[in-house]
C-alpha cells in the first residue's frame, strides 16, 4: 500500500499544467501542497487558446494585432451610455432655464424694481389725486326746465409761462367756468417763458387742476434747497456767482414765487385720475407718461414726469428719445385689452385707460386712441393746444400760435 506522503509520478493529473510539489514540514505534517509555479498560470478561460506543439501554456497575441476602437465607435459608445444621456438632459434643462431667466424673468424683475423704488424726494410729493366727479362730463347733456346742463374739460398743453397765449386760447374755446367748464393743465406751466407767475395766478383764479411737471419739480426742489441754505432772499451776483445763465434764471424764478403760489404748485399731484368718460374709459392726466400694465399706485414718480421712451428689452422707461415711444406702446397695450374684452364685455371701453400728457415737444401734437399728447412747443414758437372733451365724450382740438420766447 502506498504511503500517504507519496505521489505516483506516472499517473496523469487532472490538469496537465498543475504540478504541485510537497515538502516535509515539521508543523503541518505536509497537509498543504506548495506549488512551484504561480496559480495564475494555471487559470483557464474560454477565450485563451491552448498552446500548440505539445506546450500547455497559452500564448498571448502580439500587441500589434490588437486593434483599438476608432473615434466613431468611441463616440457612439459614449452617446448611448445612460449617464451621458442624463448629462445631456440636465444640460438642456439648464440652458432653457438660463434663457428663460435672461429673456423673460430678469427684464420683468428689473422693470418691477425700477418702478417700485421711488425718487429720493418722492415722499413729500402728492402722488395721485382724483378729480371731483361733479366736474366730469356725463353721457349726454341733461335738460332740466328747458336749460341745458353742459360740462366740459379743457386740457391745456405745456404753457411754460406763456400767459398771453393762454389767455387767447381760453378765449378761443369760450372758457366759462360758471357754465360748467373746468381747466386742466398737463404740467410745465412755468419756466422758460416770460410770465410764469401770471400763469399760476390765472390757474388759481379759475380753480384749475394741474399735474406736476418736471419743470415745476425742478423749480420747487431748487426753492427748497435755497431755503435750507438761506439764499432764497439773497440775489445772485450775476456772472460772478458761479452759476450758468440758465441756473441764474431758474433761481430768480424760484425766488419770485410767493408762499401761496409755491404751495399751490406743491399740491399738484403727479397723477390726476379724472374718472370715467364715455368713449374714453378711465381718463388719467400725467406730465410725461405711464408704463403700460403697471397700476397707477406703482408708477415711478420720476418716470411719470420725465419719460419719453421705453426700452424694448428691459421695459424700463427712459427720458431719452432713443427707444420705443411710450405712448405708442401704451396705445397698443390698451388696444389689445379692448379686443380681448370686446366679445365678453358689454362696454369694453370702460375697462380701458386714456392718458392725456405733455412733455414731448419733439413729437408735437400726438393724438392716438388711448394717448393724447398736447405739447406742441408753444414757448419755442410753436402752438399752444387745448383738448376739449364734452358730454358724451365728444373731443375737439383747439390751438393758437405762439411767440418764440426760448431757443433750445
Short mmCIF file of C-alpha atoms in Angstrom, two decimals:
data_model
loop_
_atom_site.label_atom_id
_atom_site.label_comp_id
_atom_site.label_asym_id
_atom_site.label_seq_id
_atom_site.Cartn_x
_atom_site.Cartn_y
_atom_site.Cartn_z
CA UNK A 1 0.00 0.00 0.00
CA UNK A 2 1.42 3.30 -0.98
CA UNK A 3 2.45 5.78 1.63
CA UNK A 4 0.17 8.81 2.31
CA UNK A 5 3.06 11.21 1.57
CA UNK A 6 3.99 9.62 -1.70
CA UNK A 7 2.57 10.76 -5.09
CA UNK A 8 2.91 8.49 -8.08
CA UNK A 9 4.76 10.36 -10.80
CA UNK A 10 3.47 8.16 -13.61
CA UNK A 11 -0.21 8.91 -13.05
CA UNK A 12 -1.91 11.64 -15.08
CA UNK A 13 -3.05 14.68 -13.07
CA UNK A 14 -6.45 16.35 -13.68
CA UNK A 15 -4.71 19.41 -15.04
CA UNK A 16 -1.54 18.97 -17.02
CA UNK A 17 -0.37 22.40 -16.01
CA UNK A 18 -0.96 21.91 -12.30
CA UNK A 19 2.21 20.47 -10.74
CA UNK A 20 2.15 20.50 -7.00
CA UNK A 21 5.26 19.63 -5.04
CA UNK A 22 5.41 18.69 -1.45
CA UNK A 23 7.97 19.15 1.20
CA UNK A 24 8.15 17.84 4.68
CA UNK A 25 7.25 20.40 7.29
CA UNK A 26 7.53 19.63 10.90
CA UNK A 27 4.45 21.61 11.95
CA UNK A 28 1.90 20.98 9.29
CA UNK A 29 2.73 17.39 8.51
CA UNK A 30 2.64 18.15 4.73
CA UNK A 31 -1.13 18.92 4.75
CA UNK A 32 -0.90 21.88 2.35
CA UNK A 33 0.74 21.43 -1.03
CA UNK A 34 3.19 24.05 -2.23
CA UNK A 35 3.43 24.99 -5.86
CA UNK A 36 6.45 25.71 -7.94
CA UNK A 37 4.52 27.99 -10.41
CA UNK A 38 2.13 30.95 -9.92
CA UNK A 39 -1.52 29.94 -9.78
CA UNK A 40 -2.44 32.47 -12.44
CA UNK A 41 -0.57 30.34 -14.92
CA UNK A 42 -3.00 27.55 -14.24
CA UNK A 43 -6.16 29.67 -14.94
CA UNK A 44 -8.19 28.64 -17.96
CA UNK A 45 -10.55 30.93 -19.90
CA UNK A 46 -12.60 30.14 -22.95
CA UNK A 47 -11.03 32.98 -24.95
CA UNK A 48 -7.47 31.88 -24.20
CA UNK A 49 -6.26 29.44 -26.89
CA UNK A 50 -4.20 26.46 -25.84
CA UNK A 51 -0.66 26.26 -26.98
CA UNK A 52 0.18 24.03 -29.90
CA UNK A 53 3.07 21.70 -30.35
CA UNK A 54 2.61 19.97 -27.00
CA UNK A 55 3.03 23.15 -24.95
CA UNK A 56 0.47 23.57 -22.19
CA UNK A 57 0.83 27.39 -21.82
CA UNK A 58 -1.47 29.91 -23.59
CA UNK A 59 0.23 32.27 -25.93
CA UNK A 60 -0.79 35.98 -25.93
CA UNK A 61 -1.42 37.59 -29.29
CA UNK A 62 1.09 40.22 -30.36
CA UNK A 63 0.32 43.77 -29.29
CA UNK A 64 0.26 44.92 -32.91
CA UNK A 65 -2.61 42.54 -33.69
CA UNK A 66 -4.96 44.17 -31.12
CA UNK A 67 -6.90 46.97 -32.83
CA UNK A 68 -8.14 49.84 -30.66
CA UNK A 69 -11.68 51.12 -31.42
CA UNK A 70 -11.90 54.14 -33.74
CA UNK A 71 -13.23 57.57 -32.81
CA UNK A 72 -16.70 56.97 -34.33
CA UNK A 73 -17.10 53.80 -32.28
CA UNK A 74 -15.97 55.54 -29.13
CA UNK A 75 -18.36 58.45 -29.78
CA UNK A 76 -21.28 56.08 -30.30
CA UNK A 77 -20.41 54.22 -27.14
CA UNK A 78 -20.37 57.43 -25.13
CA UNK A 79 -23.55 58.73 -26.77
CA UNK A 80 -25.51 55.59 -25.96
CA UNK A 81 -24.25 55.46 -22.40
CA UNK A 82 -27.12 56.15 -19.91
CA UNK A 83 -25.03 58.53 -17.83
CA UNK A 84 -24.22 60.62 -20.90
CA UNK A 85 -27.92 60.88 -21.82
CA UNK A 86 -28.71 62.13 -18.33
CA UNK A 87 -25.97 64.76 -18.68
CA UNK A 88 -27.50 65.93 -21.97
CA UNK A 89 -30.96 66.23 -20.41
CA UNK A 90 -29.65 68.17 -17.41
CA UNK A 91 -27.61 70.41 -19.70
CA UNK A 92 -30.62 71.16 -21.92
CA UNK A 93 -32.77 71.99 -18.87
CA UNK A 94 -30.08 74.34 -17.57
CA UNK A 95 -29.83 76.13 -20.94
CA UNK A 96 -33.62 76.57 -21.18
CA UNK A 97 -33.75 77.86 -17.60
CA UNK A 98 -30.96 80.35 -18.28
CA UNK A 99 -32.66 81.59 -21.47
CA UNK A 100 -35.97 81.99 -19.60
CA UNK A 101 -34.26 83.97 -16.87
CA UNK A 102 -32.28 86.15 -19.27
CA UNK A 103 -35.11 86.89 -21.71
CA UNK A 104 -38.20 86.91 -19.50
CA UNK A 105 -37.79 86.94 -15.74
CA UNK A 106 -34.77 89.22 -15.42
CA UNK A 107 -36.24 92.09 -17.52
CA UNK A 108 -39.52 91.86 -15.62
CA UNK A 109 -37.75 91.95 -12.26
CA UNK A 110 -35.68 94.92 -13.38
CA UNK A 111 -38.86 96.62 -14.51
CA UNK A 112 -40.61 96.00 -11.20
CA UNK A 113 -37.52 97.05 -9.24
CA UNK A 114 -37.28 100.29 -11.18
CA UNK A 115 -40.95 101.08 -10.79
CA UNK A 116 -41.32 100.19 -7.12
CA UNK A 117 -38.37 102.28 -5.94
CA UNK A 118 -39.36 105.90 -5.87
CA UNK A 119 -37.31 109.00 -6.40
CA UNK A 120 -35.31 110.24 -3.38
CA UNK A 121 -37.69 113.17 -2.82
CA UNK A 122 -40.93 111.30 -3.63
CA UNK A 123 -42.06 111.07 -0.02
CA UNK A 124 -43.13 114.71 0.05
CA UNK A 125 -44.99 114.61 -3.26
CA UNK A 126 -48.69 114.21 -3.89
CA UNK A 127 -48.78 111.03 -5.94
CA UNK A 128 -52.40 110.63 -7.04
CA UNK A 129 -55.49 112.78 -6.79
CA UNK A 130 -58.99 112.07 -8.07
CA UNK A 131 -60.93 114.83 -9.80
CA UNK A 132 -64.28 115.84 -8.39
CA UNK A 133 -66.84 113.63 -10.23
CA UNK A 134 -69.14 116.64 -10.49
CA UNK A 135 -66.70 118.20 -12.99
CA UNK A 136 -66.54 115.17 -15.29
CA UNK A 137 -68.68 115.16 -18.48
CA UNK A 138 -71.51 112.63 -18.49
CA UNK A 139 -73.23 110.54 -21.11
CA UNK A 140 -75.36 113.27 -22.67
CA UNK A 141 -76.36 116.84 -21.73
CA UNK A 142 -79.24 116.81 -19.29
CA UNK A 143 -82.20 119.07 -19.88
CA UNK A 144 -83.88 120.47 -16.81
CA UNK A 145 -86.68 123.06 -17.13
CA UNK A 146 -85.55 123.98 -20.60
CA UNK A 147 -81.92 124.57 -19.59
CA UNK A 148 -79.05 122.52 -20.92
CA UNK A 149 -76.53 121.30 -18.33
CA UNK A 150 -73.14 121.36 -20.02
CA UNK A 151 -69.86 120.01 -18.70
CA UNK A 152 -66.53 120.42 -20.46
CA UNK A 153 -62.96 119.61 -19.56
CA UNK A 154 -60.35 121.87 -21.17
CA UNK A 155 -56.95 120.11 -21.15
CA UNK A 156 -54.08 122.51 -21.96
CA UNK A 157 -50.61 121.51 -23.12
CA UNK A 158 -47.26 122.82 -21.80
CA UNK A 159 -47.66 126.59 -21.27
CA UNK A 160 -44.12 127.35 -19.97
CA UNK A 161 -45.00 130.82 -18.74
CA UNK A 162 -46.70 131.98 -21.96
CA UNK A 163 -49.61 133.74 -20.26
CA UNK A 164 -50.72 135.84 -23.24
CA UNK A 165 -51.12 132.76 -25.43
CA UNK A 166 -53.02 131.00 -22.64
CA UNK A 167 -55.48 133.90 -22.40
CA UNK A 168 -56.01 133.78 -26.17
CA UNK A 169 -56.59 130.03 -26.05
CA UNK A 170 -59.20 130.30 -23.30
CA UNK A 171 -60.99 133.00 -25.29
CA UNK A 172 -60.94 130.81 -28.39
CA UNK A 173 -62.56 127.86 -26.60
CA UNK A 174 -65.07 130.23 -24.92
CA UNK A 175 -63.99 129.07 -21.49
CA UNK A 176 -66.79 129.55 -18.96
CA UNK A 177 -66.13 128.24 -15.50
CA UNK A 178 -69.62 129.09 -14.23
CA UNK A 179 -71.13 127.40 -17.27
CA UNK A 180 -69.61 124.02 -16.40
CA UNK A 181 -66.06 124.24 -17.80
CA UNK A 182 -63.06 123.00 -15.85
CA UNK A 183 -59.45 123.77 -16.77
CA UNK A 184 -56.77 121.05 -16.51
CA UNK A 185 -53.05 121.59 -17.17
CA UNK A 186 -50.72 118.73 -18.10
CA UNK A 187 -47.74 120.23 -16.24
CA UNK A 188 -44.83 122.53 -17.16
CA UNK A 189 -46.96 125.60 -16.64
CA UNK A 190 -43.83 127.53 -15.61
CA UNK A 191 -40.21 128.24 -16.60
CA UNK A 192 -38.62 129.33 -19.90
CA UNK A 193 -41.44 131.75 -20.80
CA UNK A 194 -41.93 135.41 -19.84
CA UNK A 195 -44.68 135.20 -17.16
CA UNK A 196 -44.71 132.03 -15.08
CA UNK A 197 -46.21 133.80 -12.05
CA UNK A 198 -49.04 135.14 -14.21
CA UNK A 199 -49.86 131.62 -15.46
CA UNK A 200 -50.01 130.30 -11.88
CA UNK A 201 -52.24 133.19 -10.82
CA UNK A 202 -54.59 132.60 -13.76
CA UNK A 203 -54.81 128.88 -12.93
CA UNK A 204 -55.62 129.66 -9.29
CA UNK A 205 -58.18 132.26 -10.33
CA UNK A 206 -60.06 129.68 -12.41
CA UNK A 207 -59.74 126.93 -9.76
CA UNK A 208 -57.86 124.84 -12.33
CA UNK A 209 -56.32 121.44 -11.83
CA UNK A 210 -52.80 120.52 -12.87
CA UNK A 211 -50.24 117.75 -12.55
CA UNK A 212 -46.64 118.26 -11.53
CA UNK A 213 -44.28 118.54 -14.49
CA UNK A 214 -40.53 118.17 -14.50
CA UNK A 215 -40.08 121.96 -14.58
CA UNK A 216 -42.33 122.52 -11.56
CA UNK A 217 -40.40 119.74 -9.86
CA UNK A 218 -37.05 121.34 -10.65
CA UNK A 219 -38.00 124.85 -9.51
CA UNK A 220 -39.68 123.64 -6.33
CA UNK A 221 -36.70 121.48 -5.38
CA UNK A 222 -34.40 124.41 -6.08
CA UNK A 223 -36.53 126.62 -3.89
CA UNK A 224 -36.38 124.09 -1.04
CA UNK A 225 -32.59 123.96 -1.35
CA UNK A 226 -32.36 127.77 -1.29
CA UNK A 227 -34.47 127.85 1.87
CA UNK A 228 -32.13 125.37 3.55
CA UNK A 229 -29.03 127.32 2.52
CA UNK A 230 -30.73 130.63 3.44
CA UNK A 231 -30.17 132.05 -0.04
CA UNK A 232 -33.84 132.43 -1.05
CA UNK A 233 -33.85 136.13 -0.25
CA UNK A 234 -30.26 136.79 -1.35
CA UNK A 235 -29.88 137.86 -5.00
CA UNK A 236 -27.19 136.12 -7.04
CA UNK A 237 -24.27 138.26 -8.19
CA UNK A 238 -24.74 137.72 -11.89
CA UNK A 239 -21.84 136.20 -13.77
CA UNK A 240 -19.69 136.34 -10.64
CA UNK A 241 -21.95 133.93 -8.77
CA UNK A 242 -20.53 130.82 -10.42
CA UNK A 243 -23.93 129.83 -11.85
CA UNK A 244 -24.75 129.49 -15.53
CA UNK A 245 -27.23 131.87 -17.13
CA UNK A 246 -29.88 129.13 -17.06
CA UNK A 247 -29.28 128.47 -13.37
CA UNK A 248 -29.44 132.18 -12.56
CA UNK A 249 -32.80 132.46 -14.38
CA UNK A 250 -34.24 129.45 -12.55
CA UNK A 251 -33.04 130.69 -9.17
CA UNK A 252 -34.65 134.05 -9.87
CA UNK A 253 -37.91 132.29 -10.77
CA UNK A 254 -37.80 130.25 -7.55
CA UNK A 255 -37.38 133.49 -5.58
CA UNK A 256 -40.23 135.22 -7.41
CA UNK A 257 -42.98 132.87 -6.22
CA UNK A 258 -44.88 133.78 -3.10
CA UNK A 259 -45.50 131.19 -0.44
CA UNK A 260 -49.10 130.81 -1.66
CA UNK A 261 -48.04 130.29 -5.27
CA UNK A 262 -45.32 127.82 -4.33
CA UNK A 263 -47.73 125.91 -2.07
CA UNK A 264 -50.32 125.69 -4.87
CA UNK A 265 -47.67 124.15 -7.14
CA UNK A 266 -46.56 121.79 -4.37
CA UNK A 267 -50.13 120.49 -4.08
CA UNK A 268 -50.30 119.50 -7.74
CA UNK A 269 -50.28 115.68 -7.95
CA UNK A 270 -48.08 113.66 -10.26
CA UNK A 271 -51.12 111.70 -11.47
CA UNK A 272 -54.64 113.10 -11.82
CA UNK A 273 -57.33 110.44 -12.07
CA UNK A 274 -60.13 112.17 -13.97
CA UNK A 275 -62.52 109.22 -13.92
CA UNK A 276 -64.75 107.52 -16.49
CA UNK A 277 -65.64 109.47 -19.62
CA UNK A 278 -67.92 108.00 -22.32
CA UNK A 279 -65.95 106.58 -25.24
CA UNK A 280 -62.58 107.02 -23.45
CA UNK A 281 -62.71 104.73 -20.45
CA UNK A 282 -60.74 105.82 -17.41
CA UNK A 283 -59.01 109.13 -18.20
CA UNK A 284 -55.71 109.90 -16.46
CA UNK A 285 -53.53 113.02 -16.72
CA UNK A 286 -49.74 112.90 -16.27
CA UNK A 287 -47.00 115.17 -17.46
CA UNK A 288 -44.78 112.68 -19.31
CA UNK A 289 -46.24 109.16 -19.43
CA UNK A 290 -47.16 105.84 -17.86
CA UNK A 291 -45.75 102.34 -18.17
CA UNK A 292 -48.44 100.03 -19.60
CA UNK A 293 -49.61 97.19 -17.38
CA UNK A 294 -48.49 98.85 -14.13
CA UNK A 295 -51.03 100.11 -11.59
CA UNK A 296 -51.12 103.86 -11.01
CA UNK A 297 -50.03 103.41 -7.40
CA UNK A 298 -46.85 101.59 -8.51
CA UNK A 299 -45.73 104.01 -11.21
CA UNK A 300 -42.33 105.61 -10.56
CA UNK A 301 -42.80 109.34 -9.78
CA UNK A 302 -39.67 110.43 -11.60
CA UNK A 303 -40.57 108.46 -14.73
CA UNK A 304 -44.11 109.83 -14.71
CA UNK A 305 -42.63 113.33 -15.00
CA UNK A 306 -39.76 112.61 -17.41
CA UNK A 307 -40.26 109.53 -19.61
CA UNK A 308 -40.26 109.66 -23.38
CA UNK A 309 -39.43 106.11 -24.38
CA UNK A 310 -39.49 102.57 -23.02
CA UNK A 311 -36.63 100.17 -23.64
CA UNK A 312 -37.97 97.28 -25.71
CA UNK A 313 -35.66 94.76 -23.98
CA UNK A 314 -35.80 95.78 -20.31
CA UNK A 315 -39.22 97.53 -20.39
CA UNK A 316 -37.75 100.31 -18.27
CA UNK A 317 -38.87 103.90 -19.04
CA UNK A 318 -36.29 106.49 -20.03
CA UNK A 319 -36.25 110.27 -20.57
CA UNK A 320 -34.10 109.73 -23.67
CA UNK A 321 -35.51 109.79 -27.17
CA UNK A 322 -33.80 106.55 -28.19
CA UNK A 323 -36.15 103.63 -27.86
CA UNK A 324 -39.83 102.90 -28.42
CA UNK A 325 -42.16 105.82 -27.81
CA UNK A 326 -44.02 105.05 -24.58
CA UNK A 327 -47.33 106.38 -25.95
CA UNK A 328 -47.15 104.07 -28.94
CA UNK A 329 -46.51 101.09 -26.68
CA UNK A 330 -49.28 102.16 -24.28
CA UNK A 331 -51.77 102.59 -27.12
CA UNK A 332 -51.02 99.09 -28.44
CA UNK A 333 -51.39 97.65 -24.95
CA UNK A 334 -54.81 99.24 -24.48
CA UNK A 335 -55.94 98.22 -27.97
CA UNK A 336 -55.14 94.57 -27.18
CA UNK A 337 -57.01 94.86 -23.89
CA UNK A 338 -60.01 96.29 -25.71
CA UNK A 339 -60.03 93.47 -28.29
CA UNK A 340 -59.78 90.83 -25.57
CA UNK A 341 -62.88 92.25 -23.87
CA UNK A 342 -64.87 93.17 -26.96
CA UNK A 343 -66.77 89.88 -27.18
CA UNK A 344 -67.09 89.18 -23.45
CA UNK A 345 -67.95 92.61 -22.03
CA UNK A 346 -70.86 94.87 -22.80
CA UNK A 347 -68.72 98.03 -22.57
CA UNK A 348 -65.05 97.09 -23.16
CA UNK A 349 -64.01 100.76 -23.23
CA UNK A 350 -64.99 101.05 -19.58
CA UNK A 351 -62.02 98.81 -18.76
CA UNK A 352 -59.58 100.75 -20.95
CA UNK A 353 -57.49 103.79 -19.99
CA UNK A 354 -56.78 107.00 -21.90
CA UNK A 355 -53.79 109.14 -20.93
CA UNK A 356 -53.58 112.91 -21.54
CA UNK A 357 -50.00 114.17 -21.33
CA UNK A 358 -47.46 116.79 -22.43
CA UNK A 359 -43.66 116.99 -22.12
CA UNK A 360 -42.61 115.64 -25.53
CA UNK A 361 -42.49 118.69 -27.79
CA UNK A 362 -40.31 116.83 -30.30
CA UNK A 363 -43.31 114.76 -31.39
CA UNK A 364 -45.57 117.85 -31.20
CA UNK A 365 -49.31 117.21 -31.17
CA UNK A 366 -49.82 113.44 -30.99
CA UNK A 367 -53.41 112.22 -30.80
CA UNK A 368 -53.95 108.47 -30.63
CA UNK A 369 -56.94 106.42 -29.49
CA UNK A 370 -55.73 105.93 -25.92
CA UNK A 371 -53.00 108.61 -25.62
CA UNK A 372 -53.33 112.36 -26.22
CA UNK A 373 -50.05 114.30 -26.41
CA UNK A 374 -50.64 118.06 -26.17
CA UNK A 375 -47.14 119.62 -26.05
CA UNK A 376 -46.90 121.47 -29.36
CA UNK A 377 -43.85 123.61 -28.50
CA UNK A 378 -45.50 126.90 -27.55
CA UNK A 379 -42.52 128.51 -25.81
CA UNK A 380 -40.23 127.84 -28.78
CA UNK A 381 -42.60 129.42 -31.33
CA UNK A 382 -44.97 126.52 -31.90
CA UNK A 383 -48.59 126.40 -30.80
CA UNK A 384 -50.50 126.15 -27.55
CA UNK A 385 -53.01 123.29 -27.72
CA UNK A 386 -56.24 122.52 -25.88
CA UNK A 387 -58.13 119.22 -25.93
CA UNK A 388 -61.81 119.89 -25.25
CA UNK A 389 -63.96 116.98 -24.02
CA UNK A 390 -67.70 117.50 -23.76
CA UNK A 391 -70.67 115.48 -22.53
CA UNK A 392 -70.97 112.20 -24.38
CA UNK A 393 -67.19 112.04 -24.82
CA UNK A 394 -67.06 114.38 -27.81
CA UNK A 395 -63.46 115.55 -28.42
CA UNK A 396 -62.04 118.54 -30.28
CA UNK A 397 -58.62 120.22 -30.67
CA UNK A 398 -58.17 123.99 -30.43
CA UNK A 399 -54.82 125.79 -30.99
CA UNK A 400 -53.30 129.28 -31.01
CA UNK A 401 -49.94 130.37 -32.41
CA UNK A 402 -47.13 131.35 -30.02
CA UNK A 403 -44.14 133.68 -30.00
CA UNK A 404 -40.68 132.14 -29.79
CA UNK A 405 -39.55 133.12 -26.31
CA UNK A 406 -36.98 130.37 -25.81
CA UNK A 407 -34.31 128.84 -28.02
CA UNK A 408 -33.15 125.27 -27.39
#
